[in-house]
XYZ file of N, CA and C in Angstrom:
621
model
N 77.527 -3.444 -208.941
C 77.321 -2.264 -209.690
C 75.723 -1.682 -209.233
N 75.901 -0.456 -208.979
C 74.666 0.290 -208.650
C 73.789 0.460 -209.739
N 72.364 -0.024 -209.364
C 71.431 0.042 -210.665
C 71.145 1.632 -210.943
N 70.275 1.816 -211.892
C 70.141 3.496 -212.271
C 69.284 3.931 -211.425
N 69.715 5.262 -211.148
C 69.014 6.070 -210.377
C 67.614 6.565 -210.641
N 66.851 6.719 -209.869
C 65.264 7.026 -210.122
C 65.176 8.621 -210.456
N 66.499 9.403 -209.913
C 66.302 10.661 -209.977
C 67.336 11.121 -211.071
N 67.178 12.140 -211.793
C 68.025 12.399 -212.655
C 68.435 14.080 -212.697
N 69.598 14.473 -212.938
C 69.436 15.969 -212.922
C 69.098 16.751 -211.540
N 68.174 17.644 -211.865
C 67.809 18.369 -210.469
C 66.951 17.434 -209.535
N 66.400 16.579 -210.270
C 65.285 15.720 -209.372
C 66.049 14.671 -208.571
N 67.580 14.691 -208.465
C 67.946 13.377 -207.821
C 67.976 13.795 -206.161
N 67.879 12.680 -205.628
C 67.719 12.985 -204.138
C 69.235 13.378 -203.489
N 69.154 14.732 -202.611
C 70.272 14.806 -202.089
C 70.200 14.771 -200.567
N 69.171 14.224 -200.178
C 68.928 13.816 -198.779
C 68.049 14.893 -198.036
N 67.717 15.933 -198.650
C 66.946 16.984 -198.068
C 65.271 16.632 -198.285
N 64.806 15.815 -199.102
C 63.438 15.479 -199.255
C 62.723 15.172 -198.019
N 63.330 14.182 -197.194
C 62.634 13.455 -196.255
C 62.762 14.544 -195.124
N 63.724 15.228 -194.645
C 63.356 16.077 -193.459
C 62.497 17.137 -193.914
N 62.322 17.645 -195.102
C 61.309 18.602 -195.471
C 59.863 18.163 -195.418
N 59.697 16.930 -195.697
C 58.248 16.193 -195.553
C 58.079 16.250 -193.842
N 59.048 15.843 -192.942
C 58.866 15.907 -191.457
C 58.555 17.034 -190.999
N 59.283 18.188 -191.659
C 58.886 19.464 -191.078
C 57.409 19.992 -191.206
N 57.128 19.676 -192.662
C 55.629 19.994 -193.309
C 54.790 19.139 -192.362
N 54.811 18.033 -191.677
C 54.085 17.219 -191.126
C 54.102 17.796 -189.811
N 55.145 18.279 -189.032
C 55.084 18.707 -187.945
C 54.265 20.253 -187.757
N 54.521 20.842 -189.064
C 53.670 22.269 -188.762
C 52.186 21.886 -189.098
N 51.969 21.246 -189.775
C 50.630 20.686 -189.905
C 49.954 20.290 -188.745
N 50.711 19.499 -187.957
C 50.488 18.811 -186.721
C 50.035 19.985 -185.592
N 51.040 20.776 -185.571
C 50.918 21.936 -184.641
C 49.702 23.016 -184.927
N 49.347 22.975 -186.265
C 48.323 23.869 -186.616
C 47.045 23.366 -186.113
N 46.862 22.017 -186.182
C 45.626 21.403 -185.758
C 45.552 21.369 -184.417
N 46.761 21.288 -183.596
C 46.530 21.326 -182.026
C 45.937 22.713 -181.649
N 46.696 23.887 -182.386
C 46.131 25.195 -182.019
C 44.666 25.404 -182.383
N 44.194 24.830 -183.333
C 42.621 24.720 -183.782
C 41.985 24.462 -182.651
N 42.541 23.080 -182.126
C 41.677 22.212 -181.266
C 41.666 22.873 -179.934
N 42.710 23.574 -179.331
C 42.847 24.341 -178.071
C 41.708 25.335 -178.443
N 41.982 26.434 -179.544
C 41.001 27.156 -179.822
C 39.757 26.738 -179.328
N 39.220 25.798 -180.078
C 37.855 25.530 -180.039
C 37.458 25.102 -178.686
N 38.305 24.525 -177.710
C 38.232 24.088 -176.555
C 37.950 25.494 -175.267
N 38.754 26.532 -175.726
C 38.515 27.560 -175.040
C 37.195 28.447 -175.293
N 36.653 28.362 -176.441
C 35.594 28.892 -176.964
C 34.298 28.137 -176.565
N 34.276 26.868 -176.087
C 33.039 26.159 -175.857
C 32.793 26.741 -174.557
N 33.137 26.966 -173.285
C 32.532 27.559 -172.053
C 31.639 28.865 -172.479
N 32.313 29.530 -173.354
C 31.439 30.765 -173.831
C 30.416 30.696 -174.281
N 30.157 29.428 -175.221
C 29.046 28.872 -176.281
C 28.068 28.508 -175.153
N 28.209 28.082 -174.019
C 27.461 27.708 -172.833
C 27.101 28.633 -172.069
N 27.442 29.996 -171.974
C 27.075 30.910 -171.107
C 25.534 30.941 -171.143
N 24.923 31.212 -170.100
C 23.824 31.179 -169.897
C 22.975 30.105 -169.408
N 23.489 28.630 -169.569
C 22.902 27.646 -169.118
C 23.177 27.465 -167.672
N 22.360 27.331 -166.972
C 22.396 27.199 -165.212
C 21.948 25.568 -165.081
N 23.185 24.988 -164.408
C 22.838 23.699 -163.946
C 22.237 23.806 -162.514
N 20.922 23.255 -162.167
C 20.336 23.514 -161.039
C 20.136 21.973 -160.227
N 20.946 21.988 -159.358
C 20.686 20.730 -158.351
C 19.354 20.429 -157.706
N 18.417 20.473 -158.377
C 17.171 20.250 -157.677
C 16.274 19.238 -158.451
N 15.168 18.795 -157.896
C 14.320 17.647 -158.374
C 12.943 18.544 -158.576
N 12.753 19.699 -157.910
C 11.429 20.466 -157.706
C 11.837 21.891 -157.679
N 11.219 22.846 -158.406
C 11.483 24.031 -158.043
C 9.914 24.877 -157.541
N 9.630 25.471 -156.659
C 8.336 26.099 -156.393
C 8.648 27.686 -156.362
N 7.888 28.402 -157.440
C 8.169 29.787 -157.509
C 6.886 30.378 -156.862
N 7.107 31.387 -155.965
C 5.841 32.400 -155.350
C 6.154 33.814 -156.035
N 5.360 34.358 -156.846
C 5.341 35.716 -157.133
C 4.227 36.637 -156.723
N 4.181 37.846 -156.473
C 3.286 38.794 -156.373
C 3.401 39.934 -157.066
N 2.673 41.227 -157.355
C 2.921 42.183 -157.841
C 4.193 42.879 -157.599
N 4.982 43.512 -158.757
C 6.253 43.945 -158.194
C 5.994 45.379 -157.616
N 7.122 45.652 -156.704
C 6.731 47.106 -156.055
C 5.510 47.151 -154.875
N 5.009 45.936 -154.715
C 4.209 45.947 -153.589
C 4.707 45.464 -152.530
N 4.195 46.274 -151.263
C 4.825 46.312 -150.050
C 4.211 45.038 -149.282
N 3.114 44.463 -149.458
C 2.756 43.196 -148.622
C 3.766 42.116 -148.520
N 3.822 41.238 -147.779
C 4.587 40.545 -147.214
C 3.848 38.978 -147.354
N 4.199 38.452 -148.464
C 3.576 37.219 -148.980
C 4.616 35.746 -148.489
N 4.399 35.055 -147.680
C 5.082 33.813 -147.294
C 4.732 32.628 -147.829
N 5.674 31.679 -148.247
C 5.434 30.421 -148.895
C 5.774 29.566 -147.635
N 4.841 28.236 -147.498
C 5.098 27.372 -146.630
C 5.184 25.874 -147.637
N 6.169 24.982 -147.230
C 6.088 23.825 -147.953
C 6.417 22.716 -146.696
N 5.370 21.788 -146.746
C 5.519 20.712 -146.015
C 6.042 19.361 -146.586
N 6.894 18.601 -146.243
C 7.284 17.197 -146.884
C 6.762 16.142 -146.150
N 7.049 14.801 -146.526
C 6.389 13.804 -146.182
C 6.582 13.546 -144.611
N 7.781 13.923 -144.118
C 8.095 13.592 -142.690
C 7.204 14.679 -141.673
N 6.463 15.647 -142.364
C 5.863 16.388 -141.314
C 6.760 17.901 -141.322
N 7.888 17.870 -141.816
C 8.776 18.958 -141.492
C 8.181 20.113 -142.469
N 7.925 21.397 -141.967
C 7.607 22.384 -142.876
C 8.604 23.453 -142.964
N 8.998 23.958 -144.160
C 9.823 25.185 -144.463
C 9.238 26.375 -144.677
N 9.554 27.423 -143.808
C 9.219 28.802 -143.972
C 10.178 29.884 -143.562
N 9.764 30.874 -143.294
C 10.784 32.011 -143.130
C 11.500 31.601 -141.649
N 10.888 31.403 -140.889
C 11.736 30.859 -139.611
C 12.313 29.687 -139.530
N 12.250 28.732 -140.590
C 12.774 27.406 -140.759
C 13.108 27.161 -142.178
N 14.258 27.844 -142.595
C 14.334 27.700 -144.200
C 15.054 26.607 -144.757
N 15.557 25.562 -144.033
C 16.093 24.276 -144.744
C 15.526 23.341 -143.734
N 14.712 22.375 -144.268
C 14.356 20.970 -143.720
C 14.682 19.888 -144.589
N 15.382 18.938 -144.148
C 15.673 17.645 -145.215
C 15.868 18.192 -146.575
N 15.321 17.759 -147.580
C 15.742 18.031 -149.021
C 14.984 19.396 -149.334
N 14.335 20.117 -148.624
C 13.618 21.155 -148.949
C 14.209 22.658 -148.471
N 14.461 23.578 -149.295
C 15.251 24.796 -149.182
C 14.369 26.193 -149.535
N 14.150 27.165 -148.508
C 13.747 28.236 -149.190
C 14.792 29.167 -149.171
N 14.790 29.843 -150.298
C 16.240 30.593 -150.891
C 16.211 32.024 -150.131
N 14.997 32.510 -149.855
C 15.111 33.956 -149.268
C 13.505 34.462 -148.933
N 13.472 34.956 -147.765
C 12.013 35.561 -147.526
C 12.217 36.781 -147.993
N 11.275 36.939 -149.062
C 10.774 38.138 -149.476
C 9.769 38.985 -148.861
N 10.107 40.018 -148.505
C 9.383 41.055 -147.553
C 8.726 42.160 -148.207
N 8.154 41.966 -149.494
C 7.418 42.947 -150.227
C 8.657 44.037 -150.496
N 8.527 45.352 -150.346
C 9.519 46.092 -150.784
C 10.506 46.595 -149.556
N 10.464 45.790 -148.569
C 11.276 45.825 -147.341
C 12.854 45.401 -147.795
N 14.072 46.079 -147.673
C 15.454 45.712 -147.880
C 15.452 45.408 -149.351
N 14.780 45.942 -150.353
C 14.937 45.755 -151.509
C 15.600 47.084 -152.208
N 16.479 47.764 -151.551
C 17.389 48.649 -152.005
C 18.351 48.495 -151.729
N 19.601 48.816 -152.464
C 21.095 48.983 -152.259
C 21.449 50.008 -152.515
N 22.220 51.189 -151.781
C 22.983 52.328 -152.217
C 24.433 51.771 -152.610
N 24.915 52.210 -153.497
C 26.317 51.973 -154.265
C 26.981 53.344 -154.678
N 27.844 53.786 -154.101
C 28.563 55.141 -154.480
C 27.563 56.261 -155.062
N 26.609 56.298 -153.796
C 25.752 57.271 -153.772
C 24.632 57.135 -154.545
N 24.347 55.829 -155.460
C 23.103 55.487 -156.395
C 22.792 54.504 -155.657
N 21.076 54.752 -155.737
C 20.024 53.985 -155.136
C 19.891 53.066 -155.948
N 19.864 51.575 -155.942
C 19.526 50.646 -156.869
C 18.196 49.782 -156.291
N 17.031 49.777 -156.789
C 16.057 49.027 -156.306
C 15.406 48.042 -157.198
N 15.089 46.781 -156.287
C 14.738 45.470 -156.946
C 13.084 45.466 -156.703
N 12.531 45.625 -157.701
C 11.001 45.731 -157.788
C 10.283 44.369 -157.742
N 11.085 43.244 -157.841
C 10.732 42.090 -157.984
C 10.084 41.409 -156.729
N 8.958 40.854 -156.462
C 8.541 40.394 -155.523
C 8.346 38.489 -155.773
N 9.256 37.594 -155.062
C 9.389 36.559 -155.557
C 9.947 35.690 -154.518
N 9.584 34.590 -154.148
C 10.159 33.660 -153.135
C 10.259 32.245 -153.918
N 11.499 31.552 -153.803
C 11.706 30.253 -154.667
C 12.084 29.142 -153.434
N 11.244 27.974 -153.614
C 11.796 26.660 -152.827
C 12.191 25.802 -153.618
N 13.180 25.214 -153.274
C 13.879 24.000 -154.116
C 13.639 22.679 -153.363
N 13.240 21.597 -153.721
C 13.376 20.319 -153.229
C 14.304 19.597 -153.957
N 15.828 19.365 -153.328
C 16.806 18.684 -153.773
C 16.767 17.303 -153.794
N 16.028 16.538 -153.671
C 15.936 15.122 -153.390
C 14.420 14.721 -153.593
N 14.323 13.080 -153.795
C 13.345 12.659 -153.841
C 12.936 11.767 -152.565
N 12.041 12.452 -151.899
C 11.328 11.502 -150.543
C 10.060 11.237 -150.774
N 9.681 9.948 -151.022
C 8.353 9.626 -151.151
C 7.284 9.886 -150.302
N 6.150 10.317 -150.524
C 5.211 10.540 -149.648
C 4.341 11.919 -150.123
N 3.737 12.457 -149.329
C 2.672 13.584 -149.731
C 3.575 15.182 -149.203
N 3.265 15.988 -150.175
C 3.675 17.307 -150.083
C 2.680 18.333 -150.093
N 2.747 19.484 -149.209
C 1.806 20.470 -149.361
C 2.494 21.698 -149.468
N 1.753 22.777 -150.181
C 2.113 24.000 -150.469
C 1.198 25.036 -150.339
N 1.454 26.033 -149.310
C 0.699 26.948 -148.701
C 1.256 28.417 -149.010
N 0.284 29.571 -149.150
C 0.934 30.840 -149.174
C 0.292 31.430 -148.045
N 0.807 32.603 -147.377
C 0.324 33.128 -146.119
C 0.599 34.667 -146.329
N -0.723 35.388 -146.115
C -0.627 36.878 -146.308
C 0.182 37.450 -144.933
N 1.359 37.664 -144.555
C 2.076 38.027 -143.163
C 1.573 39.404 -142.902
N 1.621 40.615 -143.632
C 1.280 41.771 -143.726
C 0.799 42.516 -144.813
N -0.123 43.441 -144.646
C -0.860 43.713 -145.523
C -1.062 45.278 -145.715
N 0.141 46.097 -145.618
C 0.103 47.506 -145.911
C -0.499 48.056 -146.930
N -0.752 47.308 -147.874
C -1.307 48.003 -149.084
C -2.913 48.150 -148.822
N -3.340 47.306 -147.716
C -4.843 47.147 -147.629
C -5.772 46.886 -148.796
N -5.055 45.932 -149.786
C -5.750 45.390 -150.785
C -5.420 43.939 -150.977
N -6.525 43.393 -151.676
C -6.105 42.094 -152.043
C -5.040 41.684 -153.065
N -4.428 40.792 -152.783
C -3.030 40.546 -153.635
C -3.148 39.238 -154.469
N -3.053 39.355 -155.624
C -2.810 38.116 -156.401
C -1.571 37.509 -156.131
N -1.512 36.153 -156.053
C -0.147 35.471 -155.805
C -0.285 34.323 -156.817
N 0.811 34.076 -157.564
C 1.164 33.074 -158.555
C 2.113 31.961 -158.002
N 1.548 30.839 -157.951
C 2.500 29.737 -157.576
C 2.704 28.763 -158.651
N 3.844 28.457 -159.078
C 4.180 27.333 -160.224
C 5.244 26.530 -159.516
N 5.102 25.344 -159.756
C 5.651 23.974 -159.088
C 6.457 23.165 -160.433
N 7.432 23.372 -160.567
C 8.227 22.612 -161.928
C 9.003 21.381 -161.358
N 8.851 20.520 -162.269
C 9.628 19.275 -162.079
C 10.823 19.466 -162.915
N 12.274 19.050 -162.289
C 13.258 19.398 -163.315
C 13.687 18.231 -164.063
N 13.593 16.917 -163.496
C 14.342 15.990 -163.992
C 13.087 14.753 -163.987
N 13.300 13.984 -165.385
C 14.318 14.075 -166.232
C 14.480 15.162 -167.340
N 13.212 15.809 -167.356
C 13.297 16.964 -168.286
C 12.133 17.981 -167.572
N 12.407 19.264 -167.847
C 11.495 20.360 -167.229
C 9.929 20.177 -167.512
N 9.168 20.131 -166.603
C 7.735 19.836 -166.745
C 7.144 20.985 -165.829
N 5.955 21.480 -165.995
C 5.104 21.989 -164.934
C 4.291 21.127 -164.245
N 4.336 20.644 -162.999
C 3.394 19.969 -162.325
C 2.106 20.798 -161.805
N 2.409 22.317 -161.463
C 1.037 23.096 -161.361
C 1.269 24.481 -161.255
N 0.442 25.208 -161.874
C 0.227 26.714 -161.860
C -1.038 27.372 -161.842
N -1.086 28.292 -161.063
C -2.405 29.020 -160.586
C -2.094 30.411 -160.078
N -3.094 31.281 -160.013
C -3.030 32.324 -159.427
C -4.183 32.401 -158.377
N -3.922 32.678 -157.043
C -4.986 33.055 -156.274
C -4.864 34.274 -155.432
N -5.994 34.450 -154.891
C -5.877 35.737 -154.062
C -5.743 35.687 -152.770
N -5.035 36.554 -151.961
C -4.952 36.586 -150.489
C -5.508 38.294 -150.433
N -6.610 38.193 -149.514
C -7.264 39.413 -149.305
C -7.126 39.984 -148.070
N -6.631 39.702 -147.074
C -6.405 40.195 -145.811
C -5.138 39.583 -144.882
N -4.705 40.423 -144.093
C -3.549 39.900 -143.358
C -4.236 38.539 -142.452
N -2.921 37.663 -142.601
C -3.356 36.530 -141.762
C -4.094 35.571 -142.678
N -4.385 35.598 -143.868
C -5.190 35.118 -144.829
C -4.159 33.943 -145.452
N -4.631 32.424 -145.096
C -3.926 31.388 -145.701
C -4.445 30.652 -146.659
N -3.567 29.808 -147.771
C -4.561 29.096 -148.535
C -3.828 28.069 -148.899
N -4.055 26.829 -149.009
C -3.396 25.821 -149.701
C -3.391 26.015 -151.063
N -2.102 26.200 -152.050
C -1.997 26.147 -153.194
C -2.230 24.994 -153.865
N -1.501 23.683 -153.394
C -1.558 22.499 -154.214
C -1.087 21.598 -153.067
N -1.391 20.088 -153.304
C -0.758 19.047 -152.568
C -0.647 18.025 -153.763
N 0.291 17.187 -153.356
C 0.718 16.226 -154.458
C 1.308 14.787 -153.583
N 1.638 13.933 -154.411
C 2.231 12.583 -154.044
C 3.649 12.403 -154.819
N 4.711 11.906 -154.339
C 5.819 11.421 -154.931
C 5.915 10.050 -154.719
N 6.375 9.010 -155.911
C 6.736 7.858 -155.425
C 8.294 8.070 -155.438
N 8.665 6.627 -155.510
C 10.153 6.435 -155.173
C 10.973 7.153 -156.293
N 10.371 7.179 -157.575
C 11.227 7.512 -158.547
C 10.837 8.927 -158.918
N 10.154 9.694 -158.160
C 9.752 11.071 -158.425
C 8.587 11.195 -159.151
N 8.012 10.109 -159.491
C 6.576 10.612 -160.219
C 5.357 11.027 -159.409
N 4.759 12.274 -159.966
C 4.056 12.933 -159.480
C 2.238 12.354 -159.652
N 1.850 12.338 -158.478
C 0.282 11.576 -158.265
C -0.613 12.570 -157.424
N -1.751 12.537 -157.394
C -2.693 12.703 -156.515
C -2.781 14.282 -156.237
N -2.657 14.944 -157.326
C -2.550 16.390 -157.098
C -3.950 17.053 -156.768
N -4.137 17.814 -155.699
C -5.462 18.242 -155.273
C -5.145 19.592 -154.619
N -6.252 20.292 -153.878
C -6.157 21.354 -153.501
C -6.912 21.538 -152.158
N -6.811 20.326 -151.785
C -7.892 19.923 -150.035
C -7.044 20.831 -149.057
N -7.606 22.021 -148.501
C -7.061 22.759 -147.663
C -6.505 22.116 -146.359
N -5.351 22.420 -146.114
C -4.434 22.153 -144.524
C -3.754 23.298 -144.089
N -3.732 23.489 -142.893
C -3.222 24.678 -142.409
C -1.664 24.482 -142.045
N -0.774 24.909 -142.498
C 0.681 25.021 -142.315
C 0.940 25.825 -141.255
N 0.275 26.823 -141.099
C 0.326 27.630 -139.745
C 0.337 27.088 -138.693
N -1.082 26.218 -138.579
C -1.180 25.515 -137.430
C -0.181 24.300 -137.109
N 0.402 23.821 -138.212
C 1.277 22.775 -137.982
C 2.874 23.253 -137.232
N 3.162 24.494 -137.812
C 4.501 25.212 -137.081
C 3.994 25.826 -135.935
N 3.068 26.084 -135.484
C 2.840 26.501 -134.125
C 2.534 25.432 -133.402
N 2.549 23.975 -133.784
C 2.595 23.107 -132.829
C 3.795 22.520 -132.361
């Protein structure tokens, strides 16, 4: 003999209660998945503006915007290699562009000329090579016939961004070469021995 039912009248189980809970669970699961996918699609936009630079050091040379003078950056690594406008990549060191003042700083698109006023060269050191480094700047051409202030910044990227050196010096004539900074790296990339003892990298490349 069957025992008493737990449901009476309209509360009796007619077999629809369990499927209903399954449907409700599936709807909630589907909604959760849609929210997760939506957030996953949003995340790249949230990171816009973040640039991953594969470098250990960045050396930035700038001089006044719209200046016609051609300032060149020279970087020597511990092996004696010198990166400059005629040799833009040696070992771990790379010069991104030879900026020649206002030369080739205009592009015409659909009859409209766009001018880039910025005068800047950037050198990256992409790996750690222990030893001594030297950074020079050189006044290649001087059509302005005036002295030019040149700012050089050396930044260490890893493990966090820090400024190794920052200064402005003046190149006052065509052919003027100045040593900006010299420093040493150990095997872990630690910087030491920062100095400004002059060394000619022009003479080094001419050899």
